[in-house]
């Protein structure tokens, strides 16, 4: 009996079974067979490398003339492995505004949201909470950048007005 792995992959838990005629008597085999019952022999071959074969040598005799039949079957487990890339998008946010403006002038805010990581940053957003005394003139407090591919960037602008003179800190965030 010859068991052959027709694939390039390693098989594990390889088992060959022989359902023998009732008139067949096993004398011996190499490797040794496990006798499951009067008619069923089993060989547990373990692992079988890709495109490899194992031969089972069976010695037996049929007790009477007439018809004898053997029905062979095989079973195995085959691991299904796949490699995949793990990505890590990283959002990099840059914000700029002029150091000084006149009290009645709008303050232009410029934002750059970039994906400096690997893989797509899905549904990227930029949010800006305005400090007390600042109101939005043009633009939005929240921007949707959509999906940013690795290395891609999007620019956003807004303008705000200050209610009174002072120093204001802006703290945008990206997600």
XYZ file of N, CA, C and O in Angstrom:
700
model
N 0.869 -1.160 0.000
C 0.000 0.000 0.000
C 0.911 1.216 0.000
O 1.837 1.305 0.811
N 0.642 2.171 -0.900
C 1.471 3.366 -0.978
C 0.593 4.598 -0.764
O -0.372 4.811 -1.497
N 0.926 5.381 0.259
C 0.230 6.641 0.541
C 1.089 7.775 0.014
O 2.254 7.896 0.393
N 0.533 8.596 -0.887
C 1.286 9.685 -1.514
C 0.581 11.013 -1.277
O -0.625 11.129 -1.486
N 1.341 12.002 -0.831
C 0.847 13.371 -0.667
C 1.001 14.061 -2.023
O 2.111 14.292 -2.485
N -0.100 14.392 -2.657
C -0.073 14.998 -3.988
C 0.044 16.522 -3.939
O 0.022 17.160 -4.989
N 0.174 17.079 -2.757
C 0.294 18.532 -2.623
C 1.727 18.913 -2.277
O 2.558 18.056 -1.960
N 2.009 20.208 -2.301
C 3.328 20.717 -1.898
C 3.398 20.962 -0.393
O 4.454 21.292 0.137
N 2.276 20.842 0.289
C 2.201 21.166 1.714
C 2.280 19.914 2.575
O 1.867 18.830 2.160
N 2.771 20.089 3.787
C 2.869 18.978 4.729
C 1.470 18.588 5.206
O 0.640 19.443 5.490
N 1.230 17.293 5.275
C -0.013 16.761 5.828
C 0.278 16.210 7.214
O 1.361 15.684 7.462
N -0.673 16.302 8.102
C -0.493 15.742 9.443
C -1.631 14.769 9.738
O -2.653 14.758 9.053
N -1.420 13.965 10.752
C -2.398 12.946 11.160
C -2.854 12.087 9.976
O -4.037 11.824 9.795
N -1.896 11.637 9.168
C -2.210 10.792 8.016
C -2.551 9.393 8.530
O -1.807 8.795 9.301
N -3.705 8.896 8.094
C -4.181 7.568 8.502
C -4.631 6.814 7.252
O -5.332 7.371 6.403
N -4.203 5.554 7.134
C -4.666 4.670 6.066
C -5.440 3.539 6.736
O -4.989 2.974 7.730
N -6.611 3.241 6.170
C -7.428 2.146 6.694
C -7.695 1.136 5.585
O -7.815 1.514 4.422
N -7.790 -0.118 5.968
C -8.070 -1.199 5.031
C -9.233 -2.019 5.582
O -9.121 -2.623 6.652
N -10.337 -1.979 4.866
C -11.480 -2.817 5.216
C -11.322 -4.119 4.441
O -11.451 -4.146 3.210
N -10.976 -5.177 5.155
C -10.592 -6.446 4.529
C -11.785 -7.399 4.452
O -12.732 -7.302 5.229
N -11.691 -8.334 3.528
C -12.677 -9.422 3.456
C -12.598 -10.240 4.731
O -11.542 -10.333 5.371
N -13.697 -10.872 5.069
C -13.715 -11.682 6.301
C -12.787 -12.888 6.201
O -12.384 -13.446 7.216
N -12.411 -13.275 4.978
C -11.525 -14.423 4.811
C -10.045 -14.028 4.734
O -9.199 -14.863 4.458
N -9.731 -12.738 4.990
C -8.337 -12.275 4.972
C -7.772 -12.332 6.386
O -8.389 -11.851 7.338
N -6.571 -12.888 6.507
C -5.898 -12.955 7.800
C -4.570 -12.225 7.689
O -3.743 -12.544 6.829
N -4.375 -11.214 8.539
C -3.126 -10.455 8.561
C -2.056 -11.279 9.261
O -2.246 -11.734 10.387
N -0.935 -11.433 8.585
C 0.206 -12.113 9.196
C 1.147 -11.068 9.804
O 1.678 -11.261 10.884
N 1.325 -9.972 9.126
C 2.173 -8.905 9.644
C 2.200 -7.733 8.683
O 1.796 -7.842 7.525
N 2.667 -6.604 9.175
C 2.819 -5.425 8.306
C 3.924 -4.547 8.858
O 4.262 -4.613 10.034
N 4.469 -3.733 7.977
C 5.478 -2.754 8.373
C 5.092 -1.426 7.732
O 5.099 -1.331 6.509
N 4.753 -0.416 8.504
C 4.667 -0.406 9.960
C 3.527 -1.293 10.462
O 2.674 -1.707 9.690
N 3.544 -1.554 11.761
C 2.517 -2.407 12.360
C 1.144 -1.781 12.209
O 0.970 -0.564 12.340
N 0.155 -2.642 11.951
C -1.231 -2.208 11.811
C -1.925 -2.271 13.165
O -1.623 -3.113 13.996
N -2.865 -1.373 13.337
C -3.770 -1.428 14.488
C -5.009 -2.180 14.009
O -5.617 -1.811 13.006
N -5.354 -3.256 14.684
C -6.562 -3.997 14.301
C -7.727 -3.360 15.062
O -7.861 -3.503 16.257
N -8.574 -2.655 14.304
C -9.716 -1.963 14.904
C -10.820 -2.965 15.224
O -11.429 -2.898 16.286
N -11.071 -3.883 14.291
C -12.015 -4.987 14.514
C -11.619 -6.135 13.577
O -10.550 -6.099 12.976
N -12.495 -7.135 13.433
C -12.153 -8.318 12.626
C -11.826 -7.974 11.185
O -11.046 -8.682 10.534
N -12.419 -6.899 10.650
C -12.246 -6.572 9.241
C -11.438 -5.307 8.982
O -11.017 -5.075 7.853
N -11.233 -4.492 9.978
C -10.634 -3.168 9.751
C -9.223 -3.066 10.332
O -9.008 -3.291 11.520
N -8.275 -2.707 9.440
C -6.887 -2.458 9.840
C -6.613 -0.955 9.686
O -7.119 -0.314 8.766
N -5.793 -0.416 10.561
C -5.494 1.019 10.520
C -4.002 1.238 10.734
O -3.391 0.652 11.624
N -3.439 2.145 9.897
C -2.049 2.554 10.049
C -2.023 4.062 10.271
O -2.520 4.826 9.430
N -1.460 4.492 11.377
C -1.317 5.917 11.676
C 0.090 6.336 11.267
O 1.057 6.005 11.934
N 0.161 7.057 10.150
C 1.465 7.408 9.583
C 2.005 8.738 10.100
O 3.161 9.063 9.862
N 1.203 9.529 10.755
C 1.672 10.820 11.284
C 1.776 11.868 10.187
O 0.849 12.065 9.416
N 2.938 12.506 10.070
C 3.140 13.571 9.083
C 3.674 13.004 7.776
O 4.428 12.033 7.764
N 3.268 13.678 6.687
C 3.745 13.304 5.361
C 4.077 14.598 4.632
O 3.207 15.425 4.363
N 5.377 14.791 4.344
C 5.829 16.018 3.675
C 5.202 16.147 2.292
O 4.723 15.168 1.718
N 5.253 17.370 1.758
C 4.729 17.639 0.426
C 5.358 16.738 -0.616
O 6.571 16.538 -0.622
N 4.529 16.142 -1.469
C 4.956 15.264 -2.570
C 5.706 14.012 -2.117
O 6.382 13.374 -2.923
N 5.597 13.677 -0.850
C 6.295 12.495 -0.322
C 5.351 11.291 -0.320
O 4.131 11.429 -0.402
N 5.924 10.124 -0.195
C 5.155 8.875 -0.140
C 5.651 8.016 1.020
O 6.815 8.115 1.422
N 4.764 7.193 1.530
C 5.122 6.166 2.518
C 4.518 4.863 2.039
O 3.366 4.820 1.615
N 5.298 3.814 2.142
C 4.828 2.498 1.717
C 4.540 1.649 2.947
O 5.316 1.631 3.899
N 3.401 0.989 2.903
C 3.011 0.044 3.955
C 3.116 -1.353 3.345
O 2.468 -1.656 2.337
N 3.957 -2.175 3.933
C 4.123 -3.550 3.451
C 3.197 -4.453 4.272
O 3.280 -4.458 5.503
N 2.333 -5.157 3.567
C 1.340 -6.009 4.231
C 1.576 -7.461 3.801
O 1.744 -7.751 2.613
N 1.595 -8.363 4.788
C 1.715 -9.789 4.527
C 0.480 -10.450 5.129
O 0.191 -10.312 6.316
N -0.264 -11.155 4.298
C -1.476 -11.802 4.781
C -1.828 -12.988 3.920
O -1.161 -13.276 2.920
N -2.901 -13.658 4.293
C -3.355 -14.797 3.503
C -4.871 -14.842 3.529
O -5.508 -14.358 4.465
N -5.404 -15.405 2.460
C -6.852 -15.604 2.357
C -7.118 -17.054 2.728
O -6.471 -17.976 2.221
N -8.065 -17.268 3.619
C -8.271 -18.605 4.182
C -8.983 -19.577 3.253
O -8.859 -20.778 3.416
N -9.709 -19.097 2.266
C -10.383 -20.022 1.357
C -10.379 -19.463 -0.053
O -10.200 -18.275 -0.275
N -10.532 -20.339 -0.992
C -10.566 -19.924 -2.395
C -11.861 -19.158 -2.640
O -12.856 -19.351 -1.969
N -11.808 -18.292 -3.581
C -12.990 -17.496 -3.902
C -12.618 -16.032 -3.989
O -11.481 -15.666 -4.287
N -13.543 -15.239 -3.691
C -13.369 -13.794 -3.843
C -12.862 -13.173 -2.535
O -13.366 -13.473 -1.465
N -11.867 -12.291 -2.667
C -11.371 -11.503 -1.534
C -11.377 -10.036 -1.970
O -11.166 -9.724 -3.139
N -11.634 -9.172 -1.022
C -11.711 -7.747 -1.372
C -11.110 -6.902 -0.252
O -11.304 -7.188 0.920
N -10.375 -5.883 -0.653
C -9.844 -4.904 0.282
C -10.318 -3.532 -0.177
O -10.249 -3.215 -1.362
N -10.787 -2.730 0.752
C -11.218 -1.360 0.445
C -10.355 -0.408 1.279
O -10.442 -0.394 2.511
N -9.521 0.363 0.581
C -8.602 1.279 1.252
C -9.201 2.678 1.334
O -9.892 3.127 0.416
N -8.911 3.361 2.417
C -9.289 4.772 2.552
C -8.172 5.495 3.292
O -7.375 4.877 4.004
N -8.106 6.770 3.085
C -7.088 7.579 3.748
C -7.703 8.850 4.293
O -8.704 9.353 3.772
N -7.118 9.359 5.330
C -7.547 10.642 5.888
C -6.323 11.396 6.387
O -5.266 10.809 6.632
N -6.463 12.706 6.504
C -5.350 13.557 6.935
C -5.882 14.917 7.342
O -7.027 15.261 7.063
N -5.052 15.668 7.984
C -5.324 17.076 8.287
C -4.308 17.901 7.519
O -3.136 17.530 7.439
N -4.782 18.997 6.959
C -3.873 19.900 6.248
C -4.074 21.294 6.808
O -5.179 21.829 6.766
N -3.010 21.852 7.331
C -3.074 23.210 7.861
C -3.261 24.179 6.702
O -2.708 23.993 5.624
N -4.075 25.161 6.928
C -4.275 26.205 5.926
C -3.662 27.479 6.494
O -4.212 28.095 7.398
N -2.505 27.834 6.000
C -1.765 28.972 6.527
C -1.733 30.094 5.502
O -1.694 29.834 4.299
N -1.758 31.316 5.995
C -1.614 32.454 5.093
C -0.860 33.555 5.807
O -0.973 33.720 7.012
N -0.083 34.268 5.045
C 0.653 35.407 5.583
C -0.109 36.670 5.219
O -0.766 36.738 4.180
N -0.062 37.641 6.077
C -0.748 38.900 5.798
C 0.042 40.042 6.408
O 0.814 39.859 7.345
N -0.135 41.203 5.838
C 0.549 42.402 6.320
C -0.277 43.061 7.402
O -1.489 43.210 7.264
N 0.387 43.457 8.455
C -0.252 44.206 9.525
C 0.123 45.669 9.324
O 1.300 45.994 9.181
N -0.883 46.515 9.276
C -0.630 47.929 9.018
C -0.961 48.756 10.249
O -1.737 48.340 11.105
N -0.335 49.913 10.327
C -0.567 50.809 11.450
C -0.599 52.247 10.929
O 0.437 52.891 10.792
N -1.793 52.736 10.611
C -1.877 54.129 10.201
C -1.571 55.046 11.390
O -1.869 54.705 12.534
N -0.930 56.173 11.129
C -0.640 57.154 12.175
C -0.958 58.542 11.636
O -0.422 58.954 10.615
N -1.836 59.228 12.343
C -2.219 60.564 11.922
C -1.257 61.591 12.510
O -0.922 61.543 13.695
N -0.823 62.496 11.659
C 0.069 63.576 12.049
C -0.663 64.880 11.742
O -1.032 65.134 10.602
N -0.892 65.675 12.774
C -1.644 66.921 12.630
C -0.723 68.105 12.829
O 0.010 68.175 13.821
N -0.769 69.021 11.874
C -0.029 70.276 11.998
C -1.039 71.404 11.885
O -1.932 71.374 11.029
N -0.895 72.403 12.749
C -1.793 73.559 12.731
C -0.945 74.818 12.742
O 0.129 74.866 13.351
N -1.433 75.836 12.054
C -0.707 77.106 12.074
C -1.699 78.257 12.081
O -2.814 78.157 11.576
N -1.248 79.353 12.684
C -2.010 80.601 12.750
C -0.986 81.717 12.870
O 0.142 81.492 13.331
N -1.347 82.914 12.465
C -0.396 84.021 12.601
C -0.123 84.320 14.076
O -0.967 84.098 14.940
N 1.066 84.797 14.353
C 1.435 85.128 15.733
C 0.646 86.330 16.247
O 0.319 86.397 17.433
N 0.321 87.268 15.361
C -0.431 88.466 15.752
C -1.393 88.849 14.641
O -1.096 88.657 13.457
N -2.539 89.378 15.038
C -3.497 89.949 14.090
C -4.093 91.200 14.720
O -4.065 91.386 15.939
N -4.685 92.046 13.891
C -5.395 93.234 14.384
C -6.725 92.775 14.972
O -7.297 91.776 14.548
N -7.241 93.516 15.956
C -8.443 93.114 16.690
C -9.623 92.859 15.765
O -10.387 91.938 15.970
N -9.820 93.583 14.736
C -10.979 93.431 13.856
C -10.731 92.470 12.709
O -11.635 92.187 11.926
N -9.524 91.975 12.567
C -9.215 91.059 11.467
C -9.553 89.613 11.850
O -9.435 89.215 13.018
N -9.963 88.859 10.848
C -10.181 87.419 11.058
C -8.828 86.735 11.252
O -7.825 87.162 10.688
N -8.833 85.698 12.070
C -7.618 84.930 12.317
C -7.681 83.673 11.436
O -8.540 82.819 11.647
N -6.784 83.577 10.435
C -6.815 82.365 9.583
C -6.127 81.191 10.296
O -5.037 81.328 10.836
N -6.793 80.061 10.285
C -6.243 78.821 10.855
C -6.045 77.837 9.711
O -6.934 77.646 8.880
N -4.884 77.233 9.654
C -4.576 76.256 8.608
C -4.192 74.942 9.274
O -3.383 74.926 10.211
N -4.777 73.868 8.786
C -4.512 72.538 9.336
C -4.040 71.617 8.222
O -4.540 71.670 7.104
N -3.115 70.758 8.559
C -2.671 69.700 7.651
C -2.790 68.384 8.416
O -2.212 68.228 9.493
N -3.568 67.467 7.870
C -3.747 66.150 8.479
C -3.143 65.122 7.531
O -3.555 65.001 6.385
N -2.110 64.431 8.009
C -1.380 63.470 7.167
C -1.370 62.100 7.831
O -1.433 61.980 9.056
N -1.296 61.089 7.002
C -1.132 59.719 7.485
C 0.325 59.339 7.268
O 0.745 59.024 6.167
N 1.112 59.357 8.348
C 2.537 59.042 8.247
C 2.821 57.563 8.514
O 3.969 57.145 8.508
N 1.769 56.781 8.739
C 1.955 55.367 9.041
C 1.834 54.498 7.807
O 1.999 54.948 6.676
N 1.547 53.234 8.061
C 1.336 52.277 6.978
C -0.137 51.902 6.967
O -0.766 51.792 8.009
N -0.699 51.719 5.828
C -2.114 51.356 5.729
C -3.001 52.592 5.737
O -2.575 53.703 6.055
N -4.249 52.387 5.394
C -5.220 53.466 5.275
C -5.769 53.843 6.645
O -6.145 52.972 7.427
N -5.819 55.149 6.926
C -6.487 55.661 8.128
C -7.945 55.896 7.726
O -8.244 56.815 6.969
N -8.840 55.059 8.186
C -10.252 55.116 7.800
C -10.999 56.194 8.580
O -10.819 56.333 9.786
N -11.833 56.933 7.866
C -12.719 57.937 8.470
C -11.960 58.911 9.373
O -12.393 59.196 10.493
N -10.855 59.415 8.896
C -10.037 60.349 9.687
C -10.795 61.671 9.867
O -11.462 62.157 8.949
N -10.708 62.206 11.064
C -11.357 63.488 11.359
C -10.397 64.406 12.083
O -9.438 63.965 12.730
N -10.682 65.691 11.973
C -9.934 66.735 12.670
C -10.953 67.565 13.426
O -11.975 67.964 12.865
N -10.714 67.810 14.696
C -11.644 68.598 15.509
C -10.889 69.729 16.181
O -9.736 69.583 16.584
N -11.557 70.886 16.282
C -10.967 72.062 16.924
C -11.986 72.637 17.893
O -13.028 73.121 17.492
N -11.685 72.551 19.187
C -12.516 73.227 20.189
C -12.010 74.660 20.287
O -10.823 74.888 20.506
N -12.904 75.577 20.103
C -12.491 76.987 20.134
C -12.414 77.480 21.565
O -13.307 77.228 22.374
N -11.362 78.217 21.886
C -11.244 78.746 23.242
C -12.298 79.842 23.494
O -12.848 80.425 22.551
N -12.547 80.100 24.738
C -13.514 81.136 25.120
C -13.071 82.479 24.551
O -11.899 82.826 24.591
N -14.023 83.196 23.972
C -13.732 84.494 23.377
C -13.430 84.408 21.887
O -13.199 85.423 21.241
N -13.436 83.228 21.329
C -13.179 83.024 19.896
C -14.445 82.456 19.263
O -15.050 81.525 19.795
N -14.826 82.999 18.115
C -15.999 82.483 17.402
C -15.606 82.166 15.964
O -14.709 82.782 15.387
N -16.302 81.195 15.396
C -16.033 80.739 14.046
C -16.617 81.728 13.042
O -17.776 82.116 13.128
N -15.805 82.166 12.083
C -16.276 83.046 11.007
C -16.523 82.226 9.751
O -17.591 82.289 9.152
N -15.533 81.441 9.308
C -15.646 80.579 8.138
C -15.031 79.219 8.453
O -14.084 79.137 9.235
N -15.528 78.180 7.803
C -14.984 76.837 8.011
C -15.838 76.055 8.989
O -17.041 76.283 9.091
N -15.229 75.170 9.711
C -15.962 74.312 10.646
C -15.090 74.006 11.850
O -13.873 74.170 11.813
N -15.727 73.559 12.918
C -14.972 73.116 14.093
C -14.562 71.657 13.962
O -13.708 71.182 14.700
N -15.188 70.942 13.010
C -14.845 69.541 12.773
C -14.779 69.315 11.264
O -15.661 69.721 10.523
N -13.697 68.661 10.826
C -13.492 68.361 9.413
C -13.405 66.853 9.228
O -12.787 66.160 10.035
N -13.997 66.361 8.159
C -13.932 64.941 7.832
C -12.917 64.773 6.705
O -13.134 65.253 5.596
N -11.827 64.075 6.999
C -10.787 63.847 5.990
C -11.050 62.578 5.192
O -10.350 62.308 4.218
N -12.032 61.779 5.597
C -12.319 60.525 4.895
C -11.217 59.504 5.123
O -10.601 59.468 6.187
N -10.948 58.707 4.126
C -9.901 57.686 4.211
C -8.597 58.272 3.684
O -8.542 58.759 2.558
N -7.562 58.243 4.533
C -6.245 58.762 4.136
C -5.297 57.592 3.913
O -4.981 56.845 4.844
N -4.826 57.437 2.690
C -3.844 56.394 2.382
C -2.518 56.728 3.061
O -2.273 57.878 3.425
N -1.666 55.735 3.196
C -0.334 55.957 3.768
C 0.381 57.012 2.927
O 0.404 56.930 1.706
N 0.918 58.024 3.580
C 1.640 59.098 2.898
C 0.747 60.226 2.401
O 1.250 61.251 1.956
N -0.561 60.073 2.463
C -1.479 61.108 1.975
C -1.718 62.167 3.044
O -1.572 61.924 4.239
N -2.085 63.366 2.579
C -2.387 64.473 3.489
C -3.540 65.285 2.922
O -3.753 65.316 1.704
N -4.269 65.938 3.808
C -5.343 66.848 3.400
C -5.189 68.149 4.189
O -4.784 68.132 5.357
N -5.501 69.238 3.510
C -5.408 70.570 4.109
C -6.813 71.090 4.391
O -7.738 70.875 3.603
N -6.954 71.801 5.514
C -8.231 72.413 5.885
C -7.947 73.827 6.374
O -6.883 74.092 6.955
N -8.901 74.706 6.161
C -8.756 76.083 6.652
C -10.039 76.521 7.330
O -11.136 76.036 7.017
N -9.875 77.413 8.249
C -10.999 78.054 8.933
C -10.544 79.452 9.306
O -9.341 79.746 9.327
N -11.489 80.329 9.582
C -11.125 81.638 10.116
C -12.027 81.922 11.302
O -13.198 81.540 11.324
N -11.420 82.535 12.290
C -12.126 82.827 13.534
C -11.948 84.300 13.882
O -11.065 84.979 13.354
N -12.803 84.764 14.771
C -12.738 86.150 15.247
C -12.552 86.135 16.759
O -13.135 85.313 17.453
N -11.760 87.089 17.237
C -11.551 87.244 18.681
C -12.495 88.336 19.184
O -12.621 89.394 18.572
N -13.166 88.085 20.298
C -14.102 89.047 20.868
C -13.366 90.198 21.542
O -13.892 91.299 21.642
N -12.134 89.930 21.998
C -11.363 90.957 22.682
C -9.880 90.662 22.514
O -9.498 89.538 22.178
N -9.034 91.633 22.726
C -7.588 91.386 22.627
C -7.150 90.345 23.667
O -7.755 90.222 24.724
N -6.119 89.607 23.339
C -5.589 88.624 24.278
C -4.742 87.590 23.574
O -4.509 87.646 22.370
N -4.291 86.613 24.348
C -3.517 85.495 23.828
C -4.427 84.273 23.886
O -4.999 83.971 24.929
N -4.543 83.579 22.752
C -5.435 82.440 22.654
C -4.639 81.207 22.235
O -3.771 81.278 21.373
N -4.978 80.082 22.856
C -4.319 78.811 22.504
C -5.351 77.903 21.820
O -6.465 77.738 22.311
N -4.932 77.332 20.722
C -5.780 76.406 19.978
C -5.183 75.006 20.124
O -3.977 74.820 20.030
N -6.050 74.024 20.340
C -5.597 72.631 20.528
C -6.415 71.695 19.655
O -7.312 71.010 20.140
N -6.099 71.631 18.379
C -6.835 70.714 17.511
C -6.453 69.253 17.824
O -5.402 68.973 18.374
N -7.333 68.355 17.429
C -7.055 66.931 17.618
C -7.491 66.152 16.381
O -8.373 66.586 15.641
N -6.861 65.026 16.168
C -7.166 64.185 15.024
C -7.496 62.783 15.515
O -6.943 62.308 16.495
N -8.402 62.168 14.806
C -8.783 60.780 15.142
C -9.090 60.023 13.857
O -9.409 60.572 12.856
